[in-house]
Coordinates of C-alpha atoms in Angstrom, one line a residue:
M20 CA 95.6 -12.8 27.0
I21 CA 93.2 -10.2 25.7
F22 CA 95.0 -9.8 21.9
T23 CA 94.3 -13.4 21.9
L24 CA 90.4 -13.2 22.7
L25 CA 90.5 -10.2 20.2
A26 CA 91.8 -12.3 17.1
V27 CA 89.5 -15.6 18.4
L28 CA 86.3 -12.8 17.9
T29 CA 87.5 -11.5 14.8
L30 CA 88.3 -15.0 13.3
G31 CA 84.5 -16.0 13.8
S32 CA 83.8 -12.5 12.8
S33 CA 85.2 -13.2 9.4
A34 CA 84.2 -17.1 9.3
F35 CA 80.4 -15.7 9.7
A36 CA 80.8 -13.1 7.5
Q37 CA 82.2 -15.6 5.0
D38 CA 79.7 -18.0 5.2
H39 CA 76.4 -15.5 5.1
Q40 CA 77.8 -14.8 1.5
A41 CA 77.9 -18.3 0.5
R42 CA 75.0 -19.1 1.9
L43 CA 73.2 -16.1 0.3
G44 CA 75.2 -17.0 -2.7
E45 CA 74.0 -20.6 -2.6
A46 CA 70.4 -19.3 -2.5
Q47 CA 70.3 -17.0 -5.0
N48 CA 71.8 -19.7 -7.7
A49 CA 69.5 -22.2 -5.8
F50 CA 65.8 -19.8 -6.7
D51 CA 67.6 -18.5 -9.6
A52 CA 67.1 -22.1 -11.1
G53 CA 63.4 -22.0 -10.0
R54 CA 64.7 -25.1 -7.3
W55 CA 62.3 -22.4 -4.5
D56 CA 62.4 -25.5 -1.8
E57 CA 66.4 -25.2 -1.5
A58 CA 66.2 -21.4 -1.8
L59 CA 64.1 -21.2 0.7
R60 CA 66.5 -23.7 2.9
L61 CA 69.1 -21.8 2.3
A62 CA 68.0 -18.7 3.0
Q63 CA 66.0 -19.5 6.0
G64 CA 68.0 -18.9 10.0
P65 CA 68.6 -17.5 13.2
A66 CA 66.4 -14.2 13.9
D67 CA 69.6 -11.8 13.3
Q68 CA 70.5 -12.9 10.0
S69 CA 71.4 -10.8 6.4
P70 CA 67.8 -9.1 5.8
D71 CA 68.8 -9.9 2.4
L72 CA 68.8 -13.5 3.5
D73 CA 65.1 -12.6 4.5
F74 CA 64.7 -11.0 1.0
V75 CA 65.3 -14.8 -0.8
A76 CA 63.5 -16.5 1.9
G77 CA 60.1 -13.9 0.7
L78 CA 60.2 -14.8 -3.0
A79 CA 60.9 -18.1 -2.6
L80 CA 57.7 -18.6 -0.2
A81 CA 56.0 -16.1 -2.8
R82 CA 56.7 -18.4 -5.9
M83 CA 55.2 -21.2 -4.1
E84 CA 51.8 -19.1 -3.1
K85 CA 52.6 -20.1 1.1
W86 CA 51.6 -15.6 1.1
S87 CA 51.5 -15.8 4.8
A88 CA 54.7 -17.3 5.3
A89 CA 56.2 -15.3 2.1
R90 CA 54.7 -12.0 4.0
L91 CA 56.1 -12.3 7.1
A92 CA 59.5 -12.7 5.5
F93 CA 59.6 -9.7 3.9
E94 CA 58.4 -8.3 6.9
A95 CA 61.0 -9.3 8.5
G96 CA 63.5 -8.1 6.3
V97 CA 61.3 -4.5 6.8
Q98 CA 62.3 -4.5 10.2
K99 CA 66.0 -4.9 9.4
A100 CA 66.6 -2.4 7.0
P101 CA 63.8 0.5 6.7
N102 CA 65.6 2.1 4.0
D103 CA 65.5 -0.9 1.5
S104 CA 62.4 -0.3 -1.6
R105 CA 62.7 -3.7 -2.7
F106 CA 60.5 -5.4 0.7
R107 CA 58.2 -3.2 0.4
V108 CA 57.8 -4.0 -3.9
E109 CA 57.2 -7.5 -2.6
L110 CA 55.1 -6.6 0.4
A111 CA 53.0 -5.1 -2.6
G112 CA 52.8 -8.0 -4.7
I113 CA 51.3 -10.3 -1.7
A114 CA 48.7 -7.7 -1.4
Y115 CA 47.8 -7.5 -5.4
K116 CA 47.5 -11.7 -5.9
Q117 CA 45.4 -11.6 -2.5
K118 CA 42.9 -8.9 -4.5
D119 CA 43.9 -5.9 -1.0
F120 CA 44.6 -3.3 -3.7
R121 CA 44.8 -0.9 -0.5
T122 CA 47.7 -2.6 0.8
A123 CA 49.1 -3.0 -2.1
K124 CA 49.4 0.9 -3.0
D125 CA 50.3 1.6 0.4
N126 CA 53.1 -0.6 0.4
L127 CA 54.2 1.2 -3.3
H128 CA 53.5 4.7 -1.9
R129 CA 55.9 3.9 0.0
A130 CA 58.3 2.5 -2.1
L131 CA 58.4 5.7 -3.8
R132 CA 58.6 7.6 -1.5
L133 CA 61.9 5.5 -0.5
N134 CA 62.8 5.5 -4.0
P135 CA 60.9 8.1 -6.4
Q136 CA 62.6 7.0 -9.6
D137 CA 61.4 3.3 -9.2
A138 CA 59.6 2.9 -12.9
Y139 CA 58.5 -1.0 -11.9
S140 CA 56.7 0.8 -8.5
R141 CA 55.1 3.4 -10.8
E142 CA 53.8 1.3 -13.3
F143 CA 53.2 -1.2 -10.7
L144 CA 51.3 1.7 -9.0
A145 CA 49.4 2.9 -11.9
T146 CA 48.2 -0.7 -12.8
I147 CA 46.6 -0.5 -9.8
Y148 CA 44.4 2.7 -10.2
F149 CA 43.8 1.9 -14.2
L150 CA 41.8 -1.6 -12.3
E151 CA 40.1 -0.3 -10.3
G152 CA 38.8 3.0 -13.2
N153 CA 41.2 5.6 -11.4
L154 CA 41.8 7.1 -14.6
E155 CA 43.0 10.1 -13.2
A156 CA 45.4 8.6 -10.3
A157 CA 46.5 6.0 -13.2
L158 CA 48.3 8.8 -15.7
K159 CA 50.1 10.4 -12.7
Y160 CA 52.0 7.9 -12.0
W161 CA 51.8 6.5 -16.0
N162 CA 53.1 10.0 -17.5
P163 CA 55.9 10.0 -16.0
E164 CA 56.8 6.6 -18.0
D165 CA 55.9 8.3 -21.4
K166 CA 53.0 6.1 -20.8
P167 CA 49.6 5.5 -22.1
R168 CA 50.2 6.0 -25.6
L169 CA 47.1 5.9 -27.7
G170 CA 46.1 3.5 -30.2
S171 CA 42.9 4.9 -31.6
V172 CA 40.4 7.4 -30.1
A173 CA 37.0 7.3 -31.1
F174 CA 32.8 7.7 -29.5
A175 CA 30.5 6.1 -28.0
P176 CA 27.2 6.0 -29.3
S177 CA 28.2 7.8 -32.7
L178 CA 28.0 11.9 -31.6
Q179 CA 25.3 14.2 -33.5
L180 CA 27.9 17.5 -32.9
K181 CA 29.7 18.8 -35.5
E182 CA 32.9 16.9 -37.0
S183 CA 34.9 20.3 -36.1
L184 CA 33.6 21.0 -32.2
R185 CA 34.1 17.4 -31.6
S186 CA 37.7 17.2 -31.9
R187 CA 39.1 20.6 -30.6
A188 CA 37.2 19.8 -27.7
L189 CA 39.8 17.4 -27.4
A190 CA 43.1 17.7 -26.1
F191 CA 44.5 14.4 -27.1
N192 CA 44.6 12.6 -30.0
A193 CA 46.5 9.2 -31.4
P194 CA 49.4 8.6 -31.1
Q195 CA 49.7 11.1 -28.3
I196 CA 50.8 10.1 -24.9
L197 CA 47.6 10.2 -22.7
T198 CA 48.4 12.9 -20.2
G199 CA 46.4 13.6 -16.9
D200 CA 46.3 17.7 -17.9
A201 CA 45.3 16.8 -21.4
L202 CA 42.5 14.5 -19.9
L203 CA 40.9 17.1 -17.5
A204 CA 41.0 19.6 -19.7
T205 CA 38.9 17.5 -22.1
Q206 CA 36.5 16.9 -19.4
S207 CA 36.2 20.6 -19.1
R208 CA 35.7 21.8 -22.8
L209 CA 32.7 19.0 -22.8
D210 CA 30.6 20.6 -19.7
N211 CA 31.5 23.7 -21.3
L212 CA 30.2 22.7 -24.2
G213 CA 26.6 21.8 -22.7
V214 CA 25.2 19.2 -24.4
F215 CA 26.7 15.5 -22.9
S216 CA 24.7 14.9 -19.4
N217 CA 27.2 12.1 -18.8
R218 CA 30.3 10.3 -19.6
R219 CA 32.6 8.3 -19.0
I220 CA 36.2 7.6 -20.8
E221 CA 36.9 4.0 -21.2
L222 CA 40.6 2.7 -21.4
T223 CA 41.2 -0.5 -23.1
P224 CA 45.2 -1.8 -24.0
S225 CA 45.2 -3.4 -27.2
E226 CA 47.5 -5.8 -28.6
S227 CA 50.2 -3.3 -29.9
G228 CA 51.1 -2.3 -27.1
N229 CA 49.4 1.0 -27.0
Y230 CA 46.0 1.8 -25.7
D231 CA 42.1 2.4 -26.7
L232 CA 40.5 5.3 -25.5
T233 CA 36.6 5.7 -26.1
L234 CA 34.4 8.9 -25.0
H235 CA 31.1 7.5 -23.7
L236 CA 28.8 10.8 -24.0
A237 CA 25.1 10.5 -24.0
E238 CA 24.1 13.9 -25.9
R239 CA 21.3 15.5 -25.3
N240 CA 19.9 16.3 -29.4
G241 CA 16.2 18.6 -29.3
W242 CA 14.4 17.5 -25.8
G243 CA 17.0 14.9 -25.1
D244 CA 17.8 11.4 -25.3
S245 CA 15.0 10.1 -26.1
K246 CA 11.5 11.4 -25.7
V247 CA 10.6 10.4 -22.7
E248 CA 13.1 11.4 -21.0
G249 CA 12.2 15.0 -22.4
I250 CA 8.7 14.8 -21.2
V251 CA 10.6 13.9 -18.3
S252 CA 12.8 16.9 -17.6
L253 CA 9.9 19.5 -19.4
L254 CA 7.3 18.5 -16.8
S255 CA 9.5 17.8 -13.8
G256 CA 8.5 21.0 -11.9
L257 CA 5.2 20.2 -11.9
P258 CA 4.6 20.1 -8.3
Y259 CA 5.7 23.4 -7.3
A260 CA 3.9 24.8 -10.9
T261 CA 7.5 25.1 -12.8
I262 CA 8.0 23.9 -16.3
Y263 CA 11.1 23.5 -17.8
P264 CA 10.9 24.4 -22.2
E265 CA 14.6 22.9 -23.7
L266 CA 16.1 22.5 -27.1
Y267 CA 19.5 21.0 -26.7
N268 CA 22.2 21.1 -30.1
L269 CA 19.4 22.7 -32.1
G270 CA 22.0 22.4 -36.0
R271 CA 24.4 20.2 -34.2
A272 CA 26.5 23.1 -33.3
A273 CA 26.2 23.2 -29.4
V274 CA 23.5 26.1 -29.5
N275 CA 21.0 25.1 -26.4
L276 CA 18.1 27.1 -26.3
T277 CA 16.5 26.6 -22.4
S278 CA 13.8 28.5 -20.6
L279 CA 12.1 28.4 -17.1
A280 CA 8.3 29.1 -17.0
R281 CA 5.9 29.1 -13.3
W282 CA 2.9 29.5 -12.8
D283 CA 2.7 30.2 -9.3
P284 CA 0.1 33.0 -8.2
E285 CA 2.6 34.2 -5.3
K286 CA 6.0 34.5 -7.3
R287 CA 5.6 34.4 -10.7
R288 CA 8.2 34.0 -13.4
V289 CA 9.7 33.7 -17.1
S290 CA 13.0 33.3 -18.1
L291 CA 15.1 32.6 -21.6
A292 CA 18.6 31.4 -22.0
L293 CA 20.5 30.6 -25.2
S294 CA 24.0 29.8 -25.0
L295 CA 27.0 29.1 -28.0
P296 CA 30.1 28.3 -28.6
L297 CA 32.1 31.3 -29.7
Y298 CA 34.6 31.3 -33.0
G299 CA 33.4 27.5 -32.6
D300 CA 35.7 26.5 -29.8
P301 CA 34.4 24.7 -27.2
R302 CA 36.6 26.4 -24.1
L303 CA 34.6 29.4 -25.0
R304 CA 30.3 29.8 -24.9
L305 CA 28.7 32.7 -24.8
R306 CA 25.0 32.8 -22.6
L307 CA 22.0 35.4 -23.8
Y308 CA 19.5 35.6 -21.1
A309 CA 16.7 37.9 -20.6
D310 CA 14.1 37.2 -17.3
A311 CA 11.0 38.7 -15.4
R312 CA 9.4 38.0 -11.9
N313 CA 6.8 39.3 -10.1
E314 CA 6.6 38.2 -6.5
N315 CA 5.0 38.6 -3.7
W316 CA 7.0 38.9 -0.4
N317 CA 6.7 38.6 3.7
L318 CA 8.9 40.2 5.3
E319 CA 7.5 40.7 8.5
Q320 CA 9.9 37.7 10.2
T321 CA 13.0 39.5 8.8
F322 CA 12.5 42.9 8.1
F323 CA 12.8 45.2 11.7
G324 CA 11.5 48.2 10.4
A325 CA 9.4 50.7 12.6
G326 CA 6.3 51.0 10.0
T327 CA 3.7 48.7 9.8
P328 CA 5.3 45.3 8.9
L329 CA 5.8 44.3 4.8
T330 CA 3.3 41.2 4.6
D331 CA 2.1 41.3 1.5
L332 CA 4.8 43.9 -0.7
N333 CA 5.3 43.2 -4.5
M334 CA 8.5 43.1 -6.2
R335 CA 8.7 43.0 -10.0
R336 CA 12.1 43.3 -12.0
A337 CA 13.1 42.5 -15.3
A338 CA 16.7 41.6 -16.8
V339 CA 18.5 40.6 -19.5
G340 CA 21.9 39.9 -20.0
A341 CA 24.7 38.2 -21.5
E342 CA 28.2 36.0 -19.9
L343 CA 31.1 34.5 -21.6
R344 CA 32.4 31.5 -19.8
S345 CA 35.9 30.2 -20.2
A346 CA 37.3 27.1 -19.9
V347 CA 40.8 27.8 -19.8
N348 CA 42.6 25.0 -18.6
D349 CA 42.4 21.9 -16.3
R350 CA 42.5 24.2 -13.5
W351 CA 40.8 27.5 -14.5
S352 CA 37.5 28.8 -15.6
G353 CA 36.5 31.8 -15.7
S354 CA 33.1 34.9 -16.9
V355 CA 32.9 38.2 -17.1
G356 CA 29.1 39.3 -17.4
V357 CA 26.6 42.3 -17.9
E358 CA 23.3 42.8 -16.5
I359 CA 20.4 45.7 -17.3
A360 CA 17.7 45.1 -15.0
D361 CA 14.7 47.3 -13.8
R362 CA 12.4 46.7 -10.6
N363 CA 9.5 48.7 -8.4
F364 CA 7.7 47.5 -5.7
R365 CA 4.4 47.7 -4.5
N366 CA 2.3 47.7 -1.2
L367 CA 4.3 49.7 0.4
S368 CA 3.3 51.6 3.4
G369 CA 4.9 53.4 6.4
H370 CA 8.2 52.9 5.3
T371 CA 9.4 56.2 4.7
S372 CA 13.1 56.8 6.4
P373 CA 15.9 57.5 3.4
A374 CA 17.5 53.9 5.5
E375 CA 15.0 51.9 5.0
R376 CA 13.6 53.5 1.2
A377 CA 16.6 52.1 -0.2
F378 CA 15.6 48.5 -0.1
F379 CA 12.3 48.9 -1.8
S380 CA 12.6 52.0 -4.4
G381 CA 12.4 51.2 -7.7
A382 CA 15.2 52.2 -10.3
T383 CA 17.3 50.9 -13.7
S384 CA 20.6 49.2 -12.4
V385 CA 23.9 48.0 -14.7
A386 CA 25.6 45.4 -13.5
E387 CA 29.1 43.9 -15.1
W388 CA 30.8 41.0 -12.9
L389 CA 34.1 38.7 -12.7
R390 CA 34.3 35.2 -11.3
V391 CA 36.8 32.8 -11.3
V392 CA 37.5 29.3 -10.5
R393 CA 40.4 27.1 -9.2
T394 CA 41.2 24.4 -8.5
L395 CA 43.5 24.8 -5.9
V396 CA 43.9 21.2 -4.9
R397 CA 43.8 17.4 -6.0
V398 CA 44.8 14.4 -4.6
P399 CA 43.8 12.5 -7.4
E400 CA 44.5 8.7 -5.4
R401 CA 42.3 9.9 -2.4
R402 CA 40.1 10.8 -5.0
F403 CA 39.8 14.9 -3.1
T404 CA 39.5 17.4 -5.1
L405 CA 39.5 21.3 -3.3
D406 CA 37.9 24.0 -5.4
S407 CA 37.9 27.4 -5.0
L408 CA 35.7 31.1 -6.5
A409 CA 36.1 34.6 -6.6
E410 CA 33.4 36.8 -8.0
A411 CA 34.2 40.5 -8.6
K412 CA 30.1 42.6 -9.3
A413 CA 30.7 46.3 -9.7
G414 CA 27.4 48.2 -10.6
R415 CA 24.9 51.1 -10.5
E416 CA 21.5 52.4 -9.6
F417 CA 20.4 54.9 -11.5
R418 CA 17.7 56.8 -8.6
D419 CA 18.4 59.1 -6.3
G420 CA 19.5 57.9 -3.3
L421 CA 20.9 54.8 -4.7
G422 CA 24.4 55.1 -7.3
S423 CA 27.3 52.8 -7.4
F424 CA 27.8 49.4 -5.8
A425 CA 30.0 46.2 -5.4
T426 CA 29.6 42.8 -4.5
L427 CA 32.9 40.1 -3.7
R428 CA 31.4 36.8 -3.3
G429 CA 34.7 33.5 -2.4
S430 CA 33.5 30.3 -1.0
L431 CA 35.5 26.7 -1.0
R432 CA 34.9 23.6 -2.0
A433 CA 36.2 20.4 -0.7
H434 CA 34.9 16.6 -2.2
W435 CA 35.9 13.5 -1.9
F436 CA 34.4 10.0 -2.5
P437 CA 36.6 8.3 0.6
R438 CA 35.9 4.6 -0.7
A439 CA 38.6 3.6 -4.2
K440 CA 35.9 3.0 -6.4
G441 CA 32.5 4.2 -7.5
D442 CA 30.1 6.9 -5.4
D443 CA 28.8 4.6 -2.8
Y444 CA 29.4 7.9 -0.1
E445 CA 30.4 10.9 -1.5
M446 CA 31.5 13.9 1.4
Q447 CA 31.2 17.7 0.0
A448 CA 31.6 20.6 2.5
Q449 CA 31.2 24.1 1.7
I450 CA 32.8 27.0 3.2
E451 CA 31.3 30.6 1.6
A452 CA 31.3 34.6 2.6
G453 CA 30.1 37.9 0.6
A454 CA 29.6 41.2 1.5
T455 CA 27.8 44.4 -0.3
A456 CA 29.9 47.8 -0.5
G457 CA 26.9 51.0 -1.3
K458 CA 23.0 51.0 -1.2
A459 CA 21.5 47.4 -2.3
T460 CA 17.9 46.9 -3.2
L461 CA 15.9 44.3 -1.5
D462 CA 16.2 42.0 -4.9
E463 CA 20.5 42.2 -4.4
L464 CA 20.1 41.4 -0.7
F465 CA 22.5 37.8 0.4
E466 CA 19.6 35.0 1.9
L467 CA 20.0 32.2 3.9
G468 CA 17.3 29.6 3.4
V469 CA 16.3 27.1 1.0
E470 CA 14.9 28.6 -2.0
R471 CA 14.1 27.7 -5.7
D472 CA 15.4 31.2 -6.5
N473 CA 18.3 31.6 -3.9
D474 CA 21.7 29.3 -3.8
L475 CA 22.6 29.6 -0.3
W476 CA 20.7 26.7 1.1
L477 CA 20.7 26.8 5.7
R478 CA 18.9 24.0 5.0
G479 CA 16.7 24.8 8.5
H480 CA 15.3 28.1 7.2
A481 CA 12.4 27.4 4.7
G482 CA 12.5 30.7 2.5
T483 CA 9.1 31.8 2.0
F484 CA 5.8 31.9 4.1
D485 CA 2.4 30.5 2.7
G486 CA 4.3 30.6 -0.9
R487 CA 5.8 33.8 -0.3
K488 CA 9.5 35.0 -0.9
G489 CA 10.9 36.4 2.3
A490 CA 11.2 33.9 5.1
A491 CA 14.6 33.7 5.3
P492 CA 17.3 36.2 6.7
L493 CA 18.7 38.9 4.2
G494 CA 21.1 41.1 4.1
R495 CA 24.4 42.9 3.0
R496 CA 27.0 40.5 4.3
F497 CA 26.6 36.6 4.9
F498 CA 28.7 33.8 5.9
L499 CA 27.6 30.2 5.8
A500 CA 29.3 26.6 5.4
N501 CA 27.1 23.5 4.8
G502 CA 28.5 20.3 5.0
E503 CA 26.4 16.6 4.1
L504 CA 27.6 12.4 2.9
D505 CA 25.2 11.0 1.1
K506 CA 25.1 6.7 1.2
N507 CA 23.5 4.9 -1.5
I508 CA 20.7 3.0 -0.3
Y509 CA 19.4 1.6 -3.5
Q510 CA 20.2 1.9 -7.7
N511 CA 19.2 0.1 -10.8
G512 CA 19.0 1.1 -14.6
F513 CA 17.0 4.1 -13.8
F514 CA 17.2 5.7 -11.1
T515 CA 19.9 5.9 -7.7
V516 CA 18.3 6.7 -4.4
K517 CA 21.0 8.0 -1.8
L518 CA 20.3 9.7 1.5
G519 CA 22.6 11.0 4.4
P520 CA 22.7 13.4 7.0
F521 CA 23.5 17.5 6.4
L522 CA 24.8 20.7 8.7
D523 CA 24.7 24.2 8.5
N524 CA 25.7 26.9 9.7
G525 CA 25.5 31.0 8.3
A526 CA 24.9 34.2 10.0
V527 CA 23.8 37.5 7.8
A528 CA 23.9 40.9 8.3
D529 CA 22.7 44.6 7.3
S530 CA 24.7 47.6 8.6
S531 CA 21.5 49.5 8.3
G532 CA 20.4 47.5 10.9
L533 CA 16.8 46.3 9.1
F534 CA 17.8 42.9 8.3
G535 CA 20.4 40.2 9.3
S536 CA 19.8 36.9 10.9
L537 CA 21.3 38.7 14.9
R538 CA 22.9 35.7 15.4
W539 CA 25.0 32.4 14.6
L540 CA 22.3 29.7 12.8
W541 CA 22.7 25.6 12.8
D542 CA 21.1 23.6 10.9
T543 CA 20.6 19.9 10.8
G544 CA 19.3 17.6 9.4
A545 CA 18.9 14.4 6.3
Q546 CA 18.6 14.5 3.1
C547 CA 17.8 12.4 -0.2
K548 CA 18.6 12.5 -3.7
V549 CA 17.2 10.6 -6.4
R550 CA 18.9 11.0 -9.8
V551 CA 16.4 10.6 -12.7
S552 CA 18.2 9.0 -16.2
R553 CA 21.4 10.8 -16.3
N554 CA 19.7 14.8 -16.5
L555 CA 17.4 14.8 -13.6
T556 CA 17.7 14.7 -9.4
I557 CA 15.2 15.3 -7.2
V558 CA 16.3 16.2 -4.0
L559 CA 14.2 15.9 -0.7
S560 CA 15.4 17.9 2.6
Y561 CA 14.4 17.9 6.5
G562 CA 16.0 19.8 7.8
R563 CA 15.7 21.7 11.6
A564 CA 17.2 24.8 12.6
L565 CA 18.8 24.3 16.1
R566 CA 18.2 28.1 17.1
G567 CA 14.5 28.6 17.0
R568 CA 13.3 25.1 16.9
R569 CA 12.0 26.1 13.3
N570 CA 11.5 23.0 11.5
A571 CA 11.8 22.6 6.8
F572 CA 10.2 20.6 4.5
Y573 CA 12.1 21.2 0.8
G574 CA 11.7 19.6 -1.8
T575 CA 13.4 20.9 -5.7
V576 CA 14.7 19.3 -8.9
L577 CA 18.4 20.4 -9.9
R578 CA 19.5 19.8 -13.0

């Protein structure tokens, strides 16, 4: 009896398998012949039917543009055969037809995890990123298929920059394959030339099957792109008694002359810098500079010496230096430099102990530095980058009681555009730390606060008091973390307005006990960025110190 039952079950299973194969074959034949209705009728069946039949049913429904039903058929196949990449690819196709690029990309990424060698999925994914304007991500998936091959390379509008510099700045040319590494290397070299305020790279399919590449570069010549832009750039610092005389691309050789003149009675400053490509190589840039300052400081709140409060300290400083910057490749860049500086202090009273005197000793110094910038992580699909910076500086103060000193400084910076295209939202976060060994004069200390000559922004702490420097915490060791979110709230052809919150956290200390923040500082607030033309960004921020209940409203121009 048992053997008879087993025989019946075996025969039934065999008959079912034969029926399944027959129905699958008929459905496939009907689909191949373009009879979508018949293919669908043959492929549809019970919920536990073969995923192969679900696949044919989904294909037939997709051909009839019944997208919702087709998606359900493919999703049923995914449940039964989760390791079959075909279903993910077809789900991506449905999402693509419905303009749901996000879902399409998600399914294609899953398909590639199941079948990494699938050329069709890579091509499909590259096409979507290309349509979104994310060229770097598109190249990541095109390049394994030896695509895209360049048919031509052109500049629009035409450039005044010398042809030799122009051609050496490009790491690609027709009829080569445009690679992601070549794209990033070219962008790095163009930035290193210092004459382009904006750039956009456009790739267009041609009839030959290749691609035409056009570099849209905003080139600064003389004062700028135009007289109006030159005047705006020159006078952009007038609200804080500063002008910026600048000349770009002199002799069509990317030779730039930049300067600053500030006549604020509390912090006068004049600086001049000349930069040029070395040996005609866009990857190497030499910068020579001179800088002179005459500043009044009020250290009443930040210097903890026992003598008379330093409310009217005057510092005069002059420096000359040279720096060589190198854009090594698409991930590495760096610089080396040397500076000779001389400073002296006036209006000192009652601060004669050796520990105090070291910070306010007039001296001549020589310092050398090495700076390395490295991109640690690039996720072009997510539009995310993580960059690192490390700097080592060593020097000597030629004055009794001072001597040799060394500084180490490093940072990590994350940059993310959450949306697939555009810059409607932009998020940035950075952590930075540094320390100085040896004795240092006042101008060599780290400062946490917003001030025009300082790059360590703690945006609830003003760096000046009644216009005089010294209001923000100072010291030879620091830690700083900054985070911000920007949202576009208005834009037209001339300017863009971004608004968003920020959060800063930091502390600064000094082994002498004469400087430092004494505790961790937390600042929060909001900032507005107004980008005017292509060269200037006006930053307005309001920050509140959560400890100490201080406020700081600050405005400056980033160039």
